Amino acid sequence: MSWSLRQGGKEAGASRILFTIKRDVGRVVITFIFLNFPSYKYKDSLMNILVVGSGGREHAIALAVKKSPLCDTLVCAPGNPGMANLGKCVPVDVADPKAIADLAVTEGIDLAVIGPEIPLVAGVVDEFRRRGLRAFGPTAAAAALEGSKAFSKEIMKKYGVPTAAFETFTDLASAKKFLACHPAPIVVKASGLAAGKGAIVCMTDKEANDAVEEMLGDKAVFGESGKTVVIEEFMDGEEASIFVVCDGKDYVILSSAQDHKRVFDDDKGPNTGGMGAYSPAPVVTDALLDEVKKTIIEPTLKGMAAEGKPYTGVLYVGIMVTAKGPKVVEYNCRLGDPECQIVLPLYDGDVLALFDAAEKGELAKLNAPKATKGSSAIVVLASAGYPGSYEKGKVVTGIEEAEKNGAQVLHAGTKMVDGKLVTNGGRVFGVVGHGETLKAALDIAYEAAEKVQFEGKFYRKDIGKKGLARLAKMGK
C-alpha cells in the first residue's frame, strides 16, 4: 500500500511510505519504510501564504502568519525590507485585483491575507473567488462599509446601530445651508477612502465651512472620495477600536485598542494615519464589550447578511463611549494601522488558523481563546514634516540595538538603497513593546524608540497616557 503526499503546494506522488504486516506469536508487527521523505506534509495541512501590502500592518501580519505551524511558504507583495526577512517579496500594484490574483496563481498560493483597504474596496476578494482562489477579507460590496461612509451610515440607520445623527451631501450650497442651521462643534467626513484623514472634527463654524469647501468646492482636496460628504453631530466621549474577525455569520473579537490620531502630544496638530496605540483599552470593560456585541456587532453582521452582502474578514469598529452608551464612529474593512501591530500579538492562538477558519466560514468550529495575553503598545517614528511634506532617503541605524530589550521594530515606510536602509514614508517605523502591564509595554517601546536613529525623526511622548490614568482610577 502507498500514500501520496504533498510538498510546497504540489503533489509529490513519487514519494511513498511502504509498510508490511507480519504475524509473530500473537502479535502483529508493522514495518514502515520511508522512501525519499524530506519535510513532506499531508495534503491540505500546510499552506503557501500571500500577504498583500507594504506597511507596518502588513509586517505585523507577516510575523503572525510566519509563526503559525500551518505556514509553509510566505510571499509578500509588494512587502518591505522588514518583511523581506520573513519571506519572498514580489512587486505588485495593490490597487490591481487581477495582478494580485495572477501573482497568487504563479506562486501557488493557498490563502491570501489582504492588508490594505484599497484592494478590498477594488474587489480583490471577488477576483480571487471568480478564479477559485482563497483570500481573507470582505468582498467589494461588503468593504463598502469603509469605502463609502454614506453607505455605512445608511446601514447603521436601517438596522438600528447607534451612531451620530447625520446628513449626506453632494453639492456645496446644500452642505453650507445645513451648517448654517447646525452650529459647531460638528464633524465633516469625506465619504470615500482618504487614508484615515477624511474625518474633520470642526470646533468652530469657520472650520466646518472650510472643510466642506475643501471637499465639495474647487479645491476638491480628497478628489473623488470627497465628492460625497457626510456631516454628523459631534459626539462627546472617549474613542476606542474593536476588531472583529468574521466569517459571514459568526465572529471572534480580538483585543480592543486606543489609537492616537493627532500628530503632536496632548492630541494637538492635524490628524495622521496614527501616531501610536495601546491594547487592550481600559475604557472597554467587559460590560461595555457585551453592549457593543449586542447593539453594534451583531446587528451589523445580520444587516449585511440581510442585504446580500455577508461580511467575511476583519471588521474594525471605531466606537465613541458616550454618556448614552457606545456609538459607532466609523467602520473599516481591515485591521487598523498601527493597531494591528499590537492586537495580533495579544491573540493567544494561531492567527493563521483564525484567518483560515474565517475564510472557510468555519469560525464556529474554532476553539478561539477568550482572553488576551498581557498588554502591547506601539510608538510610531515619523519623518519631520509629516503629515505634510517630508523628505525621504534618510539613512536608518540602531534597529538591532533597539530590539535587544524584546521590542519589535516594524517597517512602515522604508526601502533599501545601495545596501543601506533609508526612510521612504511619513510614518517610518512602529516600535512595539509587550508586557504584563501597559506600563511595562510602554517602557519597552519608548526605550527602543530612542535607539532607532534617522535624520528628522520625531514621535509622540504621551502614547498610553489616557490608559494609564484610567487604570490608576480603577486601582489597577
XYZ file of C-alpha atoms in Angstrom, residues 127-448:
322
model
C -11.490 38.380 -8.266
C -9.986 35.557 -6.200
C -13.361 33.857 -5.790
C -14.061 34.090 -9.510
C -10.881 32.113 -10.117
C -11.482 29.549 -7.370
C -8.767 31.108 -5.189
C -8.963 31.896 -1.481
C -8.480 35.347 0.063
C -9.192 36.511 3.603
C -11.140 39.765 3.508
C -14.544 41.187 2.556
C -15.948 41.390 -0.956
C -16.168 44.800 -2.596
C -19.853 45.009 -1.680
C -19.101 44.339 1.985
C -15.974 46.536 2.004
C -18.264 49.465 1.144
C -18.703 49.769 4.913
C -15.382 51.607 4.702
C -15.337 52.580 1.060
C -18.492 54.664 1.401
C -19.303 56.419 4.666
C -22.655 57.334 3.175
C -23.425 53.624 2.677
C -22.230 52.662 6.145
C -24.336 55.352 7.817
C -27.411 54.157 5.925
C -26.740 50.576 7.078
C -26.472 51.772 10.670
C -29.677 53.753 10.349
C -31.598 50.886 8.737
C -30.552 48.240 11.261
C -30.674 50.356 14.417
C -26.942 50.562 15.124
C -26.233 53.516 17.445
C -24.244 56.290 15.751
C -24.202 60.068 15.398
C -27.121 61.770 13.639
C -26.081 62.677 10.080
C -26.946 64.058 6.663
C -25.280 63.367 3.303
C -24.471 65.993 0.660
C -23.103 66.133 -2.875
C -23.272 69.891 -3.505
C -21.593 72.730 -1.654
C -24.618 75.035 -1.355
C -26.771 72.421 0.382
C -23.967 71.497 2.762
C -23.403 75.138 3.745
C -27.117 75.699 4.207
C -27.208 72.723 6.593
C -24.224 74.054 8.533
C -25.941 77.422 8.940
C -28.658 75.655 10.935
C -26.330 73.303 12.807
C -23.550 75.195 14.588
C -20.219 73.700 15.640
C -18.899 71.512 17.090
C -19.704 69.226 14.197
C -17.921 66.563 12.121
C -17.382 66.687 8.357
C -16.342 63.472 6.573
C -15.330 62.630 3.032
C -17.448 59.612 2.152
C -14.728 57.741 0.250
C -11.287 56.444 1.178
C -8.979 59.176 2.469
C -6.092 57.333 4.193
C -7.561 57.991 7.629
C -7.519 61.758 7.133
C -11.014 62.386 5.730
C -12.833 62.949 9.029
C -12.517 66.507 10.283
C -13.724 67.441 13.765
C -14.729 71.090 13.463
C -14.831 73.058 16.705
C -15.881 76.342 15.026
C -18.351 77.252 12.288
C -15.466 78.554 10.159
C -13.646 75.212 10.380
C -16.823 73.412 9.299
C -17.399 75.681 6.319
C -13.735 75.437 5.329
C -13.953 71.635 5.491
C -16.945 71.345 3.135
C -15.397 73.977 0.868
C -12.217 71.885 0.592
C -14.182 68.726 -0.199
C -17.033 69.972 -2.396
C -15.525 73.203 -3.692
C -12.955 73.878 -6.385
C -10.054 72.593 -4.279
C -11.515 69.062 -4.046
C -8.636 68.050 -1.762
C -9.898 64.458 -1.468
C -10.732 64.075 -5.152
C -13.483 61.553 -5.892
C -13.503 60.449 -2.247
C -14.765 63.872 -1.182
C -17.477 64.359 -3.798
C -19.989 62.963 -1.316
C -19.778 64.418 2.180
C -21.292 63.194 5.429
C -21.944 65.826 8.092
C -22.711 64.422 11.503
C -23.253 65.540 15.064
C -20.269 65.869 17.353
C -20.092 63.034 19.868
C -18.521 63.712 23.247
C -16.708 60.828 24.886
C -13.671 58.588 24.621
C -12.815 56.679 21.449
C -11.746 53.049 21.202
C -11.379 50.440 18.485
C -12.863 46.945 18.391
C -11.545 44.351 15.927
C -13.831 41.534 14.860
C -12.845 38.543 12.705
C -15.982 37.487 10.806
C -16.970 34.578 8.565
C -20.314 35.907 7.330
C -22.321 34.687 10.304
C -20.065 34.016 13.307
C -17.298 36.185 14.732
C -14.298 36.297 17.081
C -13.379 39.518 18.868
C -9.700 40.423 19.138
C -8.314 42.762 21.772
C -9.587 46.345 21.942
C -7.234 49.260 21.290
C -6.957 53.020 21.550
C -5.254 54.990 18.780
C -3.634 58.446 18.817
C -4.540 60.262 15.591
C -3.187 63.761 16.189
C 0.425 64.333 15.253
C 1.597 66.023 18.479
C 1.375 65.386 22.210
C -1.842 66.169 24.064
C -3.811 65.488 20.863
C -2.655 68.642 19.124
C -1.986 69.262 15.455
C -3.529 67.719 12.333
C -4.832 64.175 12.010
C -2.492 61.435 10.820
C -2.802 57.766 9.965
C -1.989 57.117 13.624
C 0.992 58.043 15.819
C 0.704 55.225 18.339
C -1.707 52.982 20.175
C -2.082 50.584 23.073
C -4.069 47.441 23.757
C -6.239 46.445 25.465
C -8.028 49.764 26.024
C -9.083 50.058 29.702
C -12.166 52.064 28.686
C -13.527 48.909 27.030
C -14.739 46.969 30.054
C -16.330 43.529 29.847
C -19.766 45.105 30.344
C -19.138 47.654 27.590
C -17.916 44.951 25.224
C -21.090 42.940 25.824
C -23.106 46.023 24.911
C -21.026 46.541 21.772
C -21.694 42.936 20.731
C -25.455 43.226 21.199
C -26.057 46.726 19.862
C -23.352 47.103 17.200
C -21.523 43.973 16.029
C -24.420 41.536 15.783
C -26.921 43.955 14.176
C -24.253 45.000 11.671
C -23.392 41.435 10.644
C -27.061 40.412 10.471
C -27.850 43.543 8.467
C -25.086 42.926 5.955
C -26.249 39.332 5.512
C -29.827 40.535 5.009
C -28.561 42.961 2.344
C -26.991 40.027 0.484
C -23.502 41.228 1.419
C -22.323 38.827 4.159
C -19.204 40.135 5.843
C -16.076 37.975 5.875
C -12.740 39.328 7.058
C -11.809 41.827 9.759
C -14.422 44.402 10.713
C -12.861 47.364 12.502
C -15.469 49.137 14.616
C -14.426 52.564 15.838
C -16.624 53.492 18.795
C -17.235 56.546 20.938
C -18.014 55.728 24.556
C -20.647 58.355 25.310
C -22.861 59.039 28.324
C -25.631 57.214 26.415
C -23.504 54.172 25.658
C -21.195 53.130 22.797
C -21.864 54.579 19.351
C -20.160 53.867 16.030
C -17.716 56.498 14.781
C -16.758 54.512 11.684
C -16.289 51.074 10.205
C -13.115 49.926 8.473
C -12.899 46.799 6.349
C -9.487 45.641 7.603
C -7.131 45.716 10.558
C -6.142 49.201 11.650
C -2.656 50.617 11.321
C -0.991 50.937 13.836
C -3.493 48.937 15.959
C -2.891 45.688 14.069
C 0.723 45.707 15.260
C -0.387 45.469 18.912
C -3.626 43.494 18.613
C -2.300 40.441 16.750
C 0.487 39.685 19.264
C -2.117 39.633 22.065
C -4.161 36.914 20.368
C -3.289 33.808 22.383
C -3.768 31.430 19.485
C -2.804 30.719 15.891
C -3.555 33.829 13.806
C -3.314 31.954 10.510
C -5.699 29.256 11.741
C -8.116 32.044 12.715
C -7.968 33.701 9.286
C -8.227 30.339 7.534
C -11.325 29.325 9.520
C -12.980 32.690 8.870
C -12.397 32.470 5.112
C -13.887 28.961 5.115
C -16.929 30.061 7.152
C -15.906 27.757 9.982
C -15.291 30.020 12.976
C -17.889 28.065 14.950
C -15.570 25.060 14.770
C -12.545 27.012 16.008
C -11.766 26.924 19.724
C -10.575 30.529 19.801
C -9.002 31.804 23.046
C -11.226 34.108 25.080
C -8.602 36.272 26.777
C -5.648 38.345 25.623
C -2.122 37.827 26.927
C -0.790 40.965 28.644
C -0.574 44.414 27.081
C 1.047 45.929 24.000
C 1.936 49.458 22.944
C 3.287 50.968 19.738
C 5.120 54.244 19.203
C 5.303 55.499 15.614
C 8.555 57.087 14.447
C 7.786 59.678 11.781
C 9.663 61.874 9.325
C 9.945 65.605 10.035
C 7.065 67.420 8.344
C 4.582 64.537 8.487
C 1.598 64.563 7.878
C 2.542 67.328 5.478
C 5.502 67.231 3.089
C 8.637 65.433 4.246
C 11.995 64.311 2.904
C 12.871 60.700 2.106
C 16.148 58.811 1.826
C 17.452 59.375 5.369
C 19.785 56.556 6.479
C 18.466 54.432 9.353
C 20.583 52.907 12.132
C 20.044 51.274 15.519
C 17.342 48.670 14.814
C 19.299 45.700 16.186
C 20.182 47.641 19.316
C 16.556 48.730 19.733
C 15.260 45.158 19.628
C 17.631 43.851 22.323
C 15.059 44.624 25.049
C 12.417 42.487 23.352
C 10.789 45.257 21.342
C 9.771 44.788 17.721
C 10.671 47.441 15.156
C 8.139 47.129 12.342
C 8.793 48.769 8.983
C 6.149 51.193 7.737
C 7.980 53.455 5.260
C 11.468 52.186 4.392
C 13.429 50.862 1.414
C 16.912 49.595 0.595
C 19.192 51.849 -1.475
C 22.714 50.687 -2.326
C 22.650 48.223 0.535
C 21.509 50.799 3.085
C 18.144 51.066 4.820
C 16.603 54.514 4.283
C 13.343 56.271 5.061
C 10.639 56.190 2.397
C 7.478 57.479 4.070
C 5.893 59.779 6.612
C 5.417 57.014 9.153
C 8.742 55.167 9.040
C 8.598 52.604 11.870
C 6.291 51.350 14.563
C 8.149 50.318 17.717
C 6.153 47.725 19.654
C 6.550 46.729 23.290
C 4.851 43.814 25.034
C 4.495 43.352 28.785
C 2.320 42.026 31.562
C 1.072 45.571 32.152
C 0.500 48.619 29.981
C 3.287 50.496 31.765
C 5.753 47.666 31.111
C 4.788 47.597 27.422
C 5.179 51.379 27.100
C 8.566 51.361 28.859
C 9.900 48.767 26.415
C 8.545 50.610 23.367
C 9.904 54.005 24.400
C 13.312 52.643 25.389
C 13.627 51.043 21.962
